[in-house]
Coordinates of C-alpha atoms in Angstrom, one line a residue:
Chain A
X9 CA 134.9 191.9 170.3
X10 CA 136.3 193.2 167.2
X11 CA 133.4 192.5 164.9
X12 CA 131.6 195.8 164.3
X13 CA 127.6 195.5 163.5
X14 CA 125.6 197.7 161.6
X15 CA 122.5 199.0 163.0
X16 CA 119.7 201.6 162.9
X17 CA 119.5 204.3 165.4
X18 CA 116.0 204.1 167.0
X19 CA 116.6 206.6 170.3
X20 CA 118.9 209.4 171.0
X21 CA 119.0 210.9 174.4
X22 CA 121.4 212.7 176.7
X23 CA 122.3 210.4 179.7
X24 CA 124.2 212.3 182.6
X25 CA 126.2 214.5 179.9
X26 CA 126.7 211.5 177.5
X27 CA 125.2 211.0 174.2
X28 CA 123.5 207.7 174.4
X29 CA 120.9 205.9 172.2
X30 CA 119.3 202.7 171.4
X31 CA 120.4 200.8 168.0
X32 CA 118.2 198.0 166.2
X33 CA 120.4 195.3 165.0
X34 CA 117.6 193.4 162.9
X35 CA 115.4 193.2 165.8
X36 CA 117.8 193.0 168.5
X37 CA 117.9 196.4 170.3
X38 CA 121.0 197.4 172.3
X39 CA 122.2 200.5 174.3
X40 CA 124.8 202.4 172.3
X41 CA 127.0 205.4 173.3
X42 CA 126.6 207.9 170.4
X43 CA 129.4 210.3 171.8
X44 CA 131.6 210.0 168.7
X45 CA 129.0 210.5 166.1
X46 CA 126.9 213.2 167.2
X47 CA 125.7 213.9 163.8
X48 CA 123.5 210.8 163.6
X49 CA 119.8 211.2 163.8
X50 CA 116.9 208.8 164.3
X51 CA 116.8 206.2 161.4
X52 CA 120.7 206.6 160.6
X53 CA 122.7 203.5 160.3
X54 CA 125.9 203.2 162.5
X55 CA 128.5 200.8 162.8
X56 CA 128.8 199.6 166.5
X57 CA 131.9 198.3 168.2
X58 CA 131.5 197.2 172.0
X59 CA 128.5 199.4 172.6
X60 CA 129.9 202.6 170.8
X61 CA 129.1 203.6 167.5
X62 CA 132.4 204.4 165.7
X63 CA 131.1 205.5 162.2
X64 CA 127.9 206.6 160.4
X65 CA 127.2 204.3 157.3
X66 CA 126.7 206.4 154.5
X67 CA 123.6 205.0 152.6
X68 CA 124.2 207.1 149.3
X69 CA 127.6 205.8 149.1
X70 CA 126.6 202.2 149.8
X71 CA 124.1 202.2 147.2
X72 CA 126.6 204.2 144.8
X73 CA 129.2 201.4 145.5
X74 CA 126.7 198.8 144.7
X75 CA 125.6 200.4 141.4
X76 CA 129.1 200.5 140.5
X77 CA 129.7 197.0 141.3
X78 CA 126.5 195.9 139.0
X79 CA 127.8 198.2 136.3
X80 CA 130.9 196.2 136.4
X81 CA 129.0 193.1 136.7
X82 CA 127.3 194.0 133.6
X83 CA 130.5 194.6 131.8
X84 CA 132.1 191.3 132.8
X85 CA 128.8 189.5 131.7
X86 CA 128.8 191.1 128.4
X87 CA 132.5 190.0 128.0
X88 CA 131.9 186.5 129.2
X89 CA 129.1 186.1 126.5
X90 CA 131.1 187.6 123.9
X91 CA 133.9 185.1 124.9
X92 CA 131.7 182.4 124.4
X93 CA 132.7 178.7 124.9
X94 CA 136.2 178.0 126.2
X95 CA 136.0 179.4 129.5
X96 CA 137.0 177.2 132.3
X97 CA 133.6 177.9 134.0
X98 CA 130.1 178.6 132.7
X99 CA 129.1 182.2 132.5
X100 CA 127.2 183.1 135.8
X101 CA 123.9 181.2 136.0
X102 CA 120.7 182.1 137.7
X103 CA 119.1 179.7 140.0
X104 CA 117.1 177.9 137.1
X105 CA 120.2 177.4 135.1
X106 CA 119.6 180.3 132.4
X107 CA 122.2 182.9 131.9
X108 CA 121.9 185.8 134.3
X109 CA 122.3 189.4 133.5
X110 CA 124.0 191.6 136.0
X111 CA 122.8 195.0 137.1
X112 CA 119.3 194.0 136.5
X113 CA 119.3 191.3 139.3
X114 CA 116.7 193.0 141.4
X115 CA 114.6 194.0 138.4
X116 CA 114.3 190.4 137.1
X117 CA 113.7 189.2 140.7
X118 CA 110.9 191.6 140.9
X119 CA 109.8 190.7 137.7
X120 CA 109.9 187.0 138.6
X121 CA 108.0 187.8 141.9
X122 CA 105.2 189.7 140.2
X123 CA 104.8 187.1 137.3
X124 CA 104.4 184.5 140.0
X125 CA 102.7 186.1 142.9
X126 CA 101.1 189.3 141.2
X127 CA 97.6 189.7 140.5
X128 CA 96.6 188.2 137.1
Chain B
X23 CA 119.5 197.2 156.7
X24 CA 117.8 197.0 153.2
X25 CA 121.2 197.2 151.4
X26 CA 123.2 194.5 153.7
X27 CA 121.9 191.5 151.8
X28 CA 122.9 192.9 148.6
X29 CA 126.5 192.8 149.8
X30 CA 125.9 189.3 150.1
X31 CA 124.6 189.0 146.3
X32 CA 126.1 185.7 145.0
X33 CA 125.8 187.0 141.3
X34 CA 127.7 190.2 142.0
X35 CA 130.2 188.1 143.7
X36 CA 130.8 185.8 140.8
X37 CA 131.1 189.0 138.7
X38 CA 133.9 190.4 140.5
X39 CA 135.5 187.1 140.9
X40 CA 135.6 186.7 137.2
X41 CA 136.8 190.3 136.8
X42 CA 139.8 189.1 139.4
X43 CA 140.6 186.1 137.0
X44 CA 140.4 188.3 134.1
X45 CA 143.0 191.0 135.2
X46 CA 145.4 188.6 137.0
X47 CA 148.6 187.8 135.0
X48 CA 150.8 186.8 137.7
X49 CA 151.1 185.1 141.4
X50 CA 150.4 187.7 144.0
X51 CA 150.4 187.3 148.0
X52 CA 147.8 189.6 149.6
X53 CA 147.4 189.9 153.5
X54 CA 143.9 190.7 155.1
X55 CA 144.9 192.2 158.4
X56 CA 141.9 191.5 160.3
X57 CA 140.5 188.7 161.9
X58 CA 137.1 189.2 161.0
X59 CA 138.2 189.4 157.4
X60 CA 139.9 186.0 157.7
X61 CA 136.6 184.5 159.1
X62 CA 134.6 185.9 155.9
X63 CA 137.3 184.7 153.5
X64 CA 137.7 181.1 155.0
X65 CA 133.9 180.6 155.5
X66 CA 132.9 181.7 152.2
X67 CA 136.0 179.8 150.4
X68 CA 137.2 183.2 148.9
X69 CA 140.7 182.1 149.0
X70 CA 140.1 178.9 147.1
X71 CA 138.3 180.6 144.4
X72 CA 141.0 183.1 143.5
X73 CA 143.0 182.5 140.5
X74 CA 145.9 179.9 140.8
X75 CA 149.0 181.7 142.4
X76 CA 147.1 184.5 144.0
X77 CA 147.4 183.9 147.6
X78 CA 145.8 185.4 150.9
X79 CA 148.0 185.2 154.0
X80 CA 145.8 185.8 157.2
X81 CA 147.2 188.4 159.3
X82 CA 147.7 189.1 162.8
X83 CA 144.4 191.1 163.5
X84 CA 142.9 189.2 166.1
X85 CA 143.4 190.9 169.5
X86 CA 142.6 187.7 171.4
X87 CA 145.2 186.2 169.7
X88 CA 148.0 188.9 170.3
X89 CA 147.3 190.0 173.8
X90 CA 150.7 188.6 175.3
X91 CA 150.7 185.5 177.5
X92 CA 152.0 188.0 180.3
X93 CA 149.0 189.9 180.2
X94 CA 146.7 187.0 180.3
X95 CA 148.6 185.5 183.6
X96 CA 148.3 189.0 185.1
X97 CA 144.5 189.2 184.5
X98 CA 144.3 185.6 186.0
X99 CA 146.3 186.8 189.1
X100 CA 144.1 190.0 189.6
X101 CA 140.6 188.1 188.7
X102 CA 141.7 185.6 191.6
X103 CA 141.8 188.2 194.4
X104 CA 138.8 187.9 196.5
X105 CA 138.2 191.8 196.6
X106 CA 137.9 191.9 192.8
X107 CA 135.1 191.8 190.2
X108 CA 137.0 191.2 187.0
X109 CA 135.3 192.2 183.8
X110 CA 136.1 191.4 180.4
X111 CA 134.8 191.0 176.8
X112 CA 133.5 187.4 176.3
X113 CA 136.1 186.3 174.1
X114 CA 139.2 186.8 176.3
X115 CA 137.9 184.2 178.9
X116 CA 139.1 181.0 177.2
X117 CA 142.2 182.4 176.2
X118 CA 144.7 180.1 177.8
X119 CA 147.3 181.6 180.1
X120 CA 150.3 179.6 181.4
X121 CA 148.4 177.4 183.8
X122 CA 144.7 178.3 183.6
X123 CA 142.0 180.6 181.9
X124 CA 139.6 183.2 183.2
X125 CA 136.4 180.7 182.5
X126 CA 138.0 178.0 184.6
X127 CA 138.9 180.4 187.4
X128 CA 135.3 181.5 187.4
X129 CA 134.3 178.1 187.6
X130 CA 136.5 177.7 190.8
X131 CA 134.5 180.9 192.2
X132 CA 136.5 184.0 191.1
X133 CA 134.0 186.8 190.3
X134 CA 134.7 186.9 186.7
X135 CA 132.0 188.6 184.4
X136 CA 131.2 189.1 180.7
X137 CA 130.5 192.7 179.7
X138 CA 129.4 193.8 175.9
X139 CA 130.9 197.3 176.7
X140 CA 133.4 198.7 178.9
X141 CA 130.5 201.1 180.1
X142 CA 128.7 198.1 181.5
X143 CA 131.8 197.5 183.6
X144 CA 131.6 201.1 184.9
X145 CA 128.1 200.5 186.0
X146 CA 129.2 197.3 187.9
X147 CA 131.8 199.5 189.7
X148 CA 128.9 202.0 190.5
X149 CA 126.8 199.4 192.0
X150 CA 129.3 197.6 193.8
X151 CA 131.3 200.6 195.7
X152 CA 132.7 198.2 198.2
X153 CA 134.5 195.9 195.6
X154 CA 137.4 196.9 193.1
X155 CA 136.1 196.3 189.7
X156 CA 138.7 195.7 186.9
X157 CA 138.0 195.7 183.2
X158 CA 140.4 193.9 180.6
X159 CA 141.0 196.8 178.1
X160 CA 142.2 194.7 175.1
X161 CA 141.7 195.3 171.4
X162 CA 143.0 197.2 168.4
X163 CA 141.9 200.8 167.4
X164 CA 138.2 199.5 167.2
X165 CA 137.8 199.2 171.0
X166 CA 140.3 202.0 172.1
X167 CA 137.5 204.7 171.9
X168 CA 135.1 202.5 174.0
X169 CA 137.9 201.8 176.2
X170 CA 139.3 205.2 176.4
X171 CA 135.5 206.7 177.4
X172 CA 135.2 204.2 180.2
X173 CA 138.5 205.6 181.8
X174 CA 137.4 209.1 180.9
X175 CA 133.8 208.7 182.6
X176 CA 135.4 207.0 185.6
X177 CA 137.7 209.9 186.2
X178 CA 134.8 212.5 185.3
X179 CA 132.4 210.9 188.0
X180 CA 134.7 209.9 190.5
X181 CA 134.3 206.2 190.3
X182 CA 137.6 205.2 192.0
X183 CA 136.9 201.5 192.6
X184 CA 137.2 201.1 188.8
X185 CA 140.4 200.5 186.9
X186 CA 141.6 198.9 183.6
X187 CA 144.3 196.1 182.4
X188 CA 145.5 197.8 179.3
X189 CA 146.7 195.5 176.5
X190 CA 145.9 197.6 173.4
X191 CA 147.7 197.1 169.9
X192 CA 147.7 199.1 166.8
X193 CA 147.6 197.8 163.5
X194 CA 150.2 200.0 161.3
X195 CA 153.2 199.1 163.3
X196 CA 152.6 195.6 162.9
X197 CA 152.2 196.0 159.3
X198 CA 155.6 197.7 159.0
X199 CA 157.1 195.0 161.3
X200 CA 155.9 192.4 158.8
X201 CA 157.1 194.4 155.8
X202 CA 160.6 194.9 157.5
X203 CA 160.9 191.3 158.2
X204 CA 163.4 189.5 155.8
X205 CA 160.9 186.7 155.4
X206 CA 157.9 188.8 154.3
X207 CA 155.9 187.5 151.4
X208 CA 152.9 190.4 151.7
X209 CA 152.9 192.5 148.3
X210 CA 149.5 194.1 149.1
X211 CA 147.2 194.6 152.1
X212 CA 143.5 194.8 152.8
X213 CA 143.5 197.1 155.6
X214 CA 140.8 196.5 158.2
X215 CA 137.8 198.6 157.5
X216 CA 136.7 199.6 161.0
X217 CA 139.9 200.1 162.5
X218 CA 140.1 202.9 159.6
X219 CA 136.5 203.9 160.5
X220 CA 138.1 205.1 163.7
X221 CA 141.5 206.2 162.8
X222 CA 141.1 207.0 159.0
X223 CA 143.9 206.0 156.5
X224 CA 146.4 208.8 156.5
X225 CA 148.9 206.4 158.7
X226 CA 148.9 204.1 155.9
X227 CA 150.0 206.7 153.2
X228 CA 153.5 206.7 154.2
X229 CA 153.5 202.9 154.4
X230 CA 152.3 202.6 150.8
X231 CA 154.6 204.6 149.5
X232 CA 157.8 203.9 151.5
X233 CA 157.3 200.2 150.8
X234 CA 155.8 200.4 147.6
X235 CA 152.8 198.3 148.8
X236 CA 149.2 198.7 147.8
X237 CA 146.7 199.1 150.8
X238 CA 143.1 198.9 150.3
X239 CA 140.7 200.0 153.1
X240 CA 138.3 197.0 152.9
X241 CA 134.9 196.2 154.2
X242 CA 133.6 192.6 156.0
X243 CA 131.0 191.4 153.7
X244 CA 131.9 189.1 151.2
X245 CA 131.5 191.5 148.2
X246 CA 133.6 194.1 150.0
X247 CA 136.4 191.3 150.5
X248 CA 136.2 190.4 146.8
X249 CA 136.2 194.1 145.8
X250 CA 139.2 195.0 148.0
X251 CA 141.1 192.0 146.5
X252 CA 140.2 193.1 142.7
X253 CA 141.4 196.7 143.8
X254 CA 144.7 195.5 145.2
X255 CA 145.3 193.1 142.3
X256 CA 144.5 195.8 139.9
X257 CA 147.1 198.1 141.7
X258 CA 149.8 195.4 141.8
X259 CA 149.1 194.7 137.9
X260 CA 149.6 198.3 137.1
X261 CA 152.6 198.7 139.3
X262 CA 150.8 201.2 141.7
X263 CA 151.1 201.4 145.3
X264 CA 148.6 203.6 146.9
X265 CA 146.1 203.7 149.8
X266 CA 142.6 203.2 148.3
X267 CA 139.4 202.9 150.1
X268 CA 136.9 200.1 149.2
X269 CA 134.8 200.7 152.2
X270 CA 133.5 204.2 151.1
X271 CA 130.1 203.8 152.9
X272 CA 131.7 203.5 156.6
X273 CA 135.3 205.1 156.1
X274 CA 136.4 208.5 155.4
X275 CA 139.9 209.7 155.0
X276 CA 140.4 211.4 158.5
X277 CA 138.4 208.8 160.2
X278 CA 136.4 209.6 163.4
X279 CA 138.0 212.7 164.9
X280 CA 136.0 212.7 168.3
X281 CA 137.0 209.2 169.0
X282 CA 140.8 209.8 168.0
X283 CA 140.7 212.7 170.3
X284 CA 139.3 210.9 173.2
X285 CA 141.9 208.0 172.7
X286 CA 144.9 210.5 172.8
X287 CA 143.4 212.2 175.8
X288 CA 143.5 208.9 177.8
X289 CA 146.1 206.8 176.2
X290 CA 149.7 207.2 175.0
X291 CA 151.7 205.2 172.3
X292 CA 154.2 202.8 173.8
X293 CA 155.9 199.5 172.6
X294 CA 154.0 196.3 173.0
X295 CA 154.6 192.9 172.9
X296 CA 152.5 190.7 170.7
X297 CA 151.7 187.2 171.6
X298 CA 153.4 185.1 169.0
X299 CA 155.1 187.9 167.3
X300 CA 157.3 189.6 169.7
X301 CA 157.7 193.2 170.7
X302 CA 157.1 196.0 168.1
X303 CA 158.0 199.3 168.7
X304 CA 155.4 202.0 169.2
X305 CA 152.7 199.4 168.5
X306 CA 150.1 200.0 171.4
X307 CA 148.5 202.2 174.1
X308 CA 148.9 202.7 178.0
X309 CA 147.1 205.1 180.1
X310 CA 148.6 208.6 180.3
X311 CA 150.1 209.7 183.6
X312 CA 147.1 212.0 184.2
X313 CA 145.0 208.5 184.1
X314 CA 147.4 206.1 185.9
X315 CA 145.4 205.7 189.0
X316 CA 143.1 203.7 186.9
X317 CA 145.8 201.4 185.9
X318 CA 145.2 197.9 187.5
X319 CA 148.8 197.1 186.9
X320 CA 149.7 199.8 189.2
X321 CA 146.8 199.3 191.7
X322 CA 147.3 195.3 192.2
X323 CA 150.8 193.7 193.0
X324 CA 150.7 190.5 190.8
X325 CA 154.1 189.3 191.8
X326 CA 156.6 187.9 189.4
X327 CA 154.9 186.4 186.2
X328 CA 156.6 183.2 184.7
X329 CA 155.0 182.5 181.3
X330 CA 155.2 179.2 179.4
X331 CA 153.5 178.7 176.1
X332 CA 152.4 175.2 175.0
X333 CA 155.3 173.7 173.0
X334 CA 153.0 172.3 170.2
X335 CA 151.4 175.6 169.4
X336 CA 152.7 177.4 166.4
X337 CA 150.6 180.6 167.0
X338 CA 153.6 183.1 166.1
X339 CA 153.9 181.4 162.5
X340 CA 150.1 181.5 161.9
X341 CA 150.0 185.1 163.0
X342 CA 152.5 186.4 160.9
X343 CA 151.3 184.3 157.8
X344 CA 154.4 182.1 157.8
X345 CA 152.4 179.0 158.4
X346 CA 148.7 178.0 158.0
X347 CA 146.8 175.8 160.5
X348 CA 147.0 172.9 158.5
X349 CA 150.7 173.1 158.9
X350 CA 150.2 172.5 162.5
X351 CA 150.4 168.9 164.3
X352 CA 148.2 170.0 166.9
X353 CA 145.4 171.6 164.8
X354 CA 142.2 169.5 165.0
X355 CA 143.5 167.0 167.0
X356 CA 145.4 168.3 170.3
X357 CA 143.8 171.8 169.7
X358 CA 140.2 172.6 169.2
X359 CA 138.1 175.3 169.9
X360 CA 136.5 173.5 172.8
X361 CA 140.3 173.0 174.1
X362 CA 142.5 175.7 172.6
X363 CA 146.2 175.4 173.0
X364 CA 146.8 178.8 171.6
X365 CA 144.8 181.9 171.1
X366 CA 144.1 181.7 167.4
X367 CA 142.0 178.8 168.0
X368 CA 139.9 180.6 170.8
X369 CA 138.4 183.7 169.2
X370 CA 136.2 183.6 166.2
X371 CA 138.6 186.2 164.7
X372 CA 141.4 183.9 165.2
X373 CA 142.8 182.0 161.8
X374 CA 142.8 178.5 163.4
X375 CA 139.2 179.0 164.7
X376 CA 138.2 180.3 161.2
X377 CA 139.9 177.2 159.5
X378 CA 138.3 175.0 162.3
X379 CA 134.8 176.3 162.1
X380 CA 135.0 176.0 158.2
X381 CA 135.9 172.2 158.8
X382 CA 139.3 172.9 156.6
X383 CA 141.3 169.9 156.7
X384 CA 139.5 168.2 159.7
X385 CA 138.5 165.0 157.8
X386 CA 142.3 163.9 157.3
X387 CA 142.8 164.2 160.8
X388 CA 140.0 162.3 162.1
X389 CA 141.2 159.0 163.9
X390 CA 139.3 156.0 163.0
X391 CA 138.6 153.8 166.0
X392 CA 137.5 151.0 164.1

């Protein structure tokens, strides 16, 4: 019961003076009470506990955090690379075994996709 | 959600883990309070990937686990009444009472129904005006807004055949109780992100400064937990003890004020007993006098309750982090998710169930029949 699930608001309505709506959790749609997050709009993400939205997920903040993490990842990789051998574990490898670069994981994935499946 | 997958990015996870290894110079003991976080940590093996000497203690943040046996037995007594439809969150149904559980009672003919939201229980009350509908209002601060709203709506709409059996508990008093214990080993906390989404983190600021203990509000994805651990260790290494927020995408310092207002309109703070832990002052909610007519404990006379825990169960030591499931002789043998002796094996948020579902230490306990 205590596990909150993020989902996308796809309907907002007034139901007998209670702000209700529908939230899509990756395809599963549920009735959710929106009374505590009256600021939500269609398309917003909320965290839902036992049928109640308790918090709006700030997409900008989410992306910002990821960016910081990725930057930190970059620093760590650089440091690992400069440290060279002697680490008790190999520097991070990508799926094919080659050293991965942080911060550009999605870019390189995109590049790989276009190289493999793009029009040539 | 388009960025949800990114919070499970193994490459980033590796990077944060390496940073944790880089900055850690001493052994540290951290506690994640919430059972949902325990589940992710154990499932992903995060605790086993940390530097040697950095230990995660799994906290008491499982509402199913800490609901006192006496409340479970009261629920069973009320649910057994022929005039009652007893409604509950699904994970309470298999929690062992002294002699039985709600699921077994249902199998014997009691009208016990699982609801996803307390508003569903309210709807059952509207649809069954000649029956008494009781909702088992358990949980931490995360379910309190929902449970409070159900009671407030019952009052507003005059749904008099609805009542709640309340067993609400609060996180900050449990943290101070742990810190006050002479056996305490916790040096830093990962606070439960969703509890803070509701309540904010102002309550944690005096705890951090009084006990000089870092508290990091942390989310539930693997990357959240790794970053939360990193932030807590960084504070410890630098000698700081502050409240920091890792879970910025969902938590603000003030929390969700509308939810807090609704909670405090319906509930007031009281002493509560935690199963396996004991009484903790000011650690839970009960209905305010204005809403006492919706209190199932007052509406139904359940007689005298005599409780008895299974002697093999060490749930109390598990919940306070003094022991891990592998220290228990019953774990994986006498006690399994199919046949739990104690509450931490019931809920997916329970530490024993988290260990069991990750198959921790089960091989050693298999009995060969050959």
